[in-house]
Amino acid sequence: MATTRTSPGREVDDQLLAVLDEWQVAIVANDADRIGSYMADEWIMVSENGMTTAEQFLAFVRSGDLTHSAMQRVGEPRIRYHGDLALLTTRVTNTAHYQGIRYDADEWTTDAFRRVDGRWRCLLTQITAVKK
């Protein structure tokens, strides 16, 4: 079994956080191809609505049914490593528009990233709404 490490070093933490930040920029740009480049083929998002596959999510973006006008992480992230797997938990605020209706969200997200050939790709995103 792989040893869990808080961090293999600040440089790796910074690389992973840069990937997350770049992915969020792609989401706000509503660029399905760029968004998809950060996801593994088997990526799913789990939320109060159930599971959404990468294919479903990207189809919503491509159709224009789902857009984002803002997204950023807030607060300090928590990162844990298990070999080439990283679990990144952070708080994210975003503004999404689904079929023309605006949704402002404040959420805790946990992303499972795997490093393959030196590149981090997300396998799973778990979203939990912040209780107001």
PDB file of C-alpha atoms in Angstrom:
ATOM      1  CA  MET A   1       0.000   0.000   0.000  1.00  0.00           C
ATOM      2  CA  ALA A   2       1.236   3.485  -0.864  1.00  0.00           C
ATOM      3  CA  THR A   3       2.267   5.752   1.940  1.00  0.00           C
ATOM      4  CA  THR A   4       0.080   8.789   2.465  1.00  0.00           C
ATOM      5  CA  ARG A   5       2.065  11.985   2.487  1.00  0.00           C
ATOM      6  CA  THR A   6       0.869  15.440   3.325  1.00  0.00           C
ATOM      7  CA  SER A   7       3.001  16.766   0.467  1.00  0.00           C
ATOM      8  CA  PRO A   8       5.957  15.602  -1.599  1.00  0.00           C
ATOM      9  CA  GLY A   9       6.974  19.258  -1.650  1.00  0.00           C
ATOM     10  CA  ARG A  10       5.633  22.733  -2.189  1.00  0.00           C
ATOM     11  CA  GLU A  11       6.545  22.602  -5.886  1.00  0.00           C
ATOM     12  CA  VAL A  12       4.200  19.626  -6.480  1.00  0.00           C
ATOM     13  CA  ASP A  13       1.438  21.284  -4.448  1.00  0.00           C
ATOM     14  CA  ASP A  14       1.839  24.442  -6.539  1.00  0.00           C
ATOM     15  CA  GLN A  15       1.712  22.434  -9.788  1.00  0.00           C
ATOM     16  CA  LEU A  16      -1.496  20.696  -8.735  1.00  0.00           C
ATOM     17  CA  LEU A  17      -3.127  23.954  -7.608  1.00  0.00           C
ATOM     18  CA  ALA A  18      -2.112  25.564 -10.919  1.00  0.00           C
ATOM     19  CA  VAL A  19      -3.865  22.723 -12.759  1.00  0.00           C
ATOM     20  CA  LEU A  20      -7.029  23.303 -10.720  1.00  0.00           C
ATOM     21  CA  ASP A  21      -6.878  27.062 -11.325  1.00  0.00           C
ATOM     22  CA  GLU A  22      -6.313  26.567 -15.085  1.00  0.00           C
ATOM     23  CA  TRP A  23      -9.238  24.114 -15.202  1.00  0.00           C
ATOM     24  CA  GLN A  24     -11.457  26.714 -13.542  1.00  0.00           C
ATOM     25  CA  VAL A  25     -10.372  29.306 -16.140  1.00  0.00           C
ATOM     26  CA  ALA A  26     -11.346  26.833 -18.893  1.00  0.00           C
ATOM     27  CA  ILE A  27     -14.749  26.329 -17.227  1.00  0.00           C
ATOM     28  CA  VAL A  28     -15.394  30.081 -17.099  1.00  0.00           C
ATOM     29  CA  ALA A  29     -14.308  30.310 -20.754  1.00  0.00           C
ATOM     30  CA  ASN A  30     -16.999  27.679 -21.493  1.00  0.00           C
ATOM     31  CA  ASP A  31     -14.468  25.843 -23.666  1.00  0.00           C
ATOM     32  CA  ALA A  32     -15.568  22.191 -23.633  1.00  0.00           C
ATOM     33  CA  ASP A  33     -12.398  20.876 -25.271  1.00  0.00           C
ATOM     34  CA  ARG A  34     -10.152  22.693 -22.810  1.00  0.00           C
ATOM     35  CA  ILE A  35     -12.342  21.633 -19.878  1.00  0.00           C
ATOM     36  CA  GLY A  36     -12.178  18.025 -21.043  1.00  0.00           C
ATOM     37  CA  SER A  37      -8.379  18.111 -21.284  1.00  0.00           C
ATOM     38  CA  TYR A  38      -8.220  18.261 -17.469  1.00  0.00           C
ATOM     39  CA  MET A  39     -10.514  15.237 -17.039  1.00  0.00           C
ATOM     40  CA  ALA A  40      -9.707  11.566 -17.279  1.00  0.00           C
ATOM     41  CA  ASP A  41     -12.062   9.674 -19.589  1.00  0.00           C
ATOM     42  CA  GLU A  42     -13.758   8.073 -16.567  1.00  0.00           C
ATOM     43  CA  TRP A  43     -14.265  11.402 -14.730  1.00  0.00           C
ATOM     44  CA  ILE A  44     -17.544  11.812 -12.877  1.00  0.00           C
ATOM     45  CA  MET A  45     -18.962  14.582 -10.755  1.00  0.00           C
ATOM     46  CA  VAL A  46     -20.992  13.595  -7.718  1.00  0.00           C
ATOM     47  CA  SER A  47     -23.411  16.162  -6.294  1.00  0.00           C
ATOM     48  CA  GLU A  48     -26.848  16.364  -4.709  1.00  0.00           C
ATOM     49  CA  ASN A  49     -28.198  15.645  -8.216  1.00  0.00           C
ATOM     50  CA  GLY A  50     -26.375  12.310  -8.493  1.00  0.00           C
ATOM     51  CA  MET A  51     -23.555  11.401 -10.863  1.00  0.00           C
ATOM     52  CA  THR A  52     -22.684  13.254 -14.058  1.00  0.00           C
ATOM     53  CA  THR A  53     -20.169  11.773 -16.490  1.00  0.00           C
ATOM     54  CA  ALA A  54     -17.559  13.770 -18.378  1.00  0.00           C
ATOM     55  CA  GLU A  55     -19.476  13.087 -21.584  1.00  0.00           C
ATOM     56  CA  GLN A  56     -22.714  14.472 -20.111  1.00  0.00           C
ATOM     57  CA  PHE A  57     -21.041  17.527 -18.544  1.00  0.00           C
ATOM     58  CA  LEU A  58     -19.165  18.431 -21.713  1.00  0.00           C
ATOM     59  CA  ALA A  59     -22.326  17.966 -23.813  1.00  0.00           C
ATOM     60  CA  PHE A  60     -24.128  20.515 -21.586  1.00  0.00           C
ATOM     61  CA  VAL A  61     -21.255  22.972 -22.119  1.00  0.00           C
ATOM     62  CA  ARG A  62     -21.076  22.366 -25.889  1.00  0.00           C
ATOM     63  CA  SER A  63     -24.830  22.909 -26.257  1.00  0.00           C
ATOM     64  CA  GLY A  64     -24.656  26.211 -24.361  1.00  0.00           C
ATOM     65  CA  ASP A  65     -27.168  24.906 -21.805  1.00  0.00           C
ATOM     66  CA  LEU A  66     -24.480  25.167 -19.111  1.00  0.00           C
ATOM     67  CA  THR A  67     -22.157  28.150 -18.845  1.00  0.00           C
ATOM     68  CA  HIS A  68     -20.106  29.661 -16.059  1.00  0.00           C
ATOM     69  CA  SER A  69     -19.316  33.336 -15.591  1.00  0.00           C
ATOM     70  CA  ALA A  70     -17.234  33.034 -12.409  1.00  0.00           C
ATOM     71  CA  MET A  71     -15.331  30.352 -10.529  1.00  0.00           C
ATOM     72  CA  GLN A  72     -12.561  30.544  -7.967  1.00  0.00           C
ATOM     73  CA  ARG A  73     -11.200  28.657  -5.036  1.00  0.00           C
ATOM     74  CA  VAL A  74     -11.288  30.410  -1.688  1.00  0.00           C
ATOM     75  CA  GLY A  75      -9.502  29.588   1.525  1.00  0.00           C
ATOM     76  CA  GLU A  76      -6.712  27.127   2.093  1.00  0.00           C
ATOM     77  CA  PRO A  77      -6.780  23.837   0.182  1.00  0.00           C
ATOM     78  CA  ARG A  78      -6.038  20.449   1.724  1.00  0.00           C
ATOM     79  CA  ILE A  79      -3.965  18.103  -0.424  1.00  0.00           C
ATOM     80  CA  ARG A  80      -3.101  14.485   0.371  1.00  0.00           C
ATOM     81  CA  TYR A  81      -1.005  12.212  -1.820  1.00  0.00           C
ATOM     82  CA  HIS A  82      -1.245   8.461  -2.259  1.00  0.00           C
ATOM     83  CA  GLY A  83       1.471   7.607  -4.760  1.00  0.00           C
ATOM     84  CA  ASP A  84       0.396   9.139  -8.087  1.00  0.00           C
ATOM     85  CA  LEU A  85      -3.077   9.928  -6.712  1.00  0.00           C
ATOM     86  CA  ALA A  86      -3.802  13.299  -5.100  1.00  0.00           C
ATOM     87  CA  LEU A  87      -6.931  14.272  -3.179  1.00  0.00           C
ATOM     88  CA  LEU A  88      -7.480  18.030  -3.269  1.00  0.00           C
ATOM     89  CA  THR A  89     -10.212  19.517  -1.106  1.00  0.00           C
ATOM     90  CA  THR A  90     -11.004  23.209  -1.241  1.00  0.00           C
ATOM     91  CA  ARG A  91     -13.861  25.664  -1.097  1.00  0.00           C
ATOM     92  CA  VAL A  92     -15.036  27.044  -4.453  1.00  0.00           C
ATOM     93  CA  THR A  93     -17.465  29.802  -5.318  1.00  0.00           C
ATOM     94  CA  ASN A  94     -18.976  29.958  -8.777  1.00  0.00           C
ATOM     95  CA  THR A  95     -21.732  31.404 -10.873  1.00  0.00           C
ATOM     96  CA  ALA A  96     -23.294  29.012 -13.348  1.00  0.00           C
ATOM     97  CA  HIS A  97     -26.133  29.459 -15.790  1.00  0.00           C
ATOM     98  CA  TYR A  98     -28.213  26.416 -16.711  1.00  0.00           C
ATOM     99  CA  GLN A  99     -30.762  26.896 -19.471  1.00  0.00           C
ATOM    100  CA  GLY A 100     -30.659  30.635 -18.818  1.00  0.00           C
ATOM    101  CA  ILE A 101     -31.190  30.441 -15.053  1.00  0.00           C
ATOM    102  CA  ARG A 102     -28.406  31.820 -12.841  1.00  0.00           C
ATOM    103  CA  TYR A 103     -27.062  29.718  -9.950  1.00  0.00           C
ATOM    104  CA  ASP A 104     -24.604  31.127  -7.437  1.00  0.00           C
ATOM    105  CA  ALA A 105     -22.817  28.379  -5.557  1.00  0.00           C
ATOM    106  CA  ASP A 106     -20.528  28.156  -2.547  1.00  0.00           C
ATOM    107  CA  GLU A 107     -19.247  24.587  -2.350  1.00  0.00           C
ATOM    108  CA  TRP A 108     -16.672  22.310  -0.841  1.00  0.00           C
ATOM    109  CA  THR A 109     -15.106  20.239  -3.590  1.00  0.00           C
ATOM    110  CA  THR A 110     -12.878  17.217  -3.422  1.00  0.00           C
ATOM    111  CA  ASP A 111     -11.088  16.312  -6.628  1.00  0.00           C
ATOM    112  CA  ALA A 112      -9.198  13.066  -7.112  1.00  0.00           C
ATOM    113  CA  PHE A 113      -6.296  13.680  -9.506  1.00  0.00           C
ATOM    114  CA  ARG A 114      -3.967  11.067 -10.937  1.00  0.00           C
ATOM    115  CA  ARG A 115      -0.583  11.895 -12.402  1.00  0.00           C
ATOM    116  CA  VAL A 116       0.031  10.065 -15.660  1.00  0.00           C
ATOM    117  CA  ASP A 117       3.136  10.780 -17.738  1.00  0.00           C
ATOM    118  CA  GLY A 118       3.843  13.833 -15.556  1.00  0.00           C
ATOM    119  CA  ARG A 119       0.373  15.358 -16.076  1.00  0.00           C
ATOM    120  CA  TRP A 120      -2.424  15.666 -13.506  1.00  0.00           C
ATOM    121  CA  ARG A 121      -5.903  14.642 -14.729  1.00  0.00           C
ATOM    122  CA  CYS A 122      -9.037  14.582 -12.612  1.00  0.00           C
ATOM    123  CA  LEU A 123     -10.809  11.262 -12.050  1.00  0.00           C
ATOM    124  CA  LEU A 124     -13.638  12.399  -9.799  1.00  0.00           C
ATOM    125  CA  THR A 125     -15.142  15.601  -8.407  1.00  0.00           C
ATOM    126  CA  GLN A 126     -17.322  15.470  -5.288  1.00  0.00           C
ATOM    127  CA  ILE A 127     -19.340  18.610  -4.528  1.00  0.00           C
ATOM    128  CA  THR A 128     -20.916  19.504  -1.187  1.00  0.00           C
ATOM    129  CA  ALA A 129     -22.861  22.749  -0.823  1.00  0.00           C
ATOM    130  CA  VAL A 130     -21.772  25.024   2.025  1.00  0.00           C
ATOM    131  CA  LYS A 131     -24.551  25.214   4.578  1.00  0.00           C
ATOM    132  CA  LYS A 132     -25.705  28.796   5.008  1.00  0.00           C
TER     133      LYS A 132
END
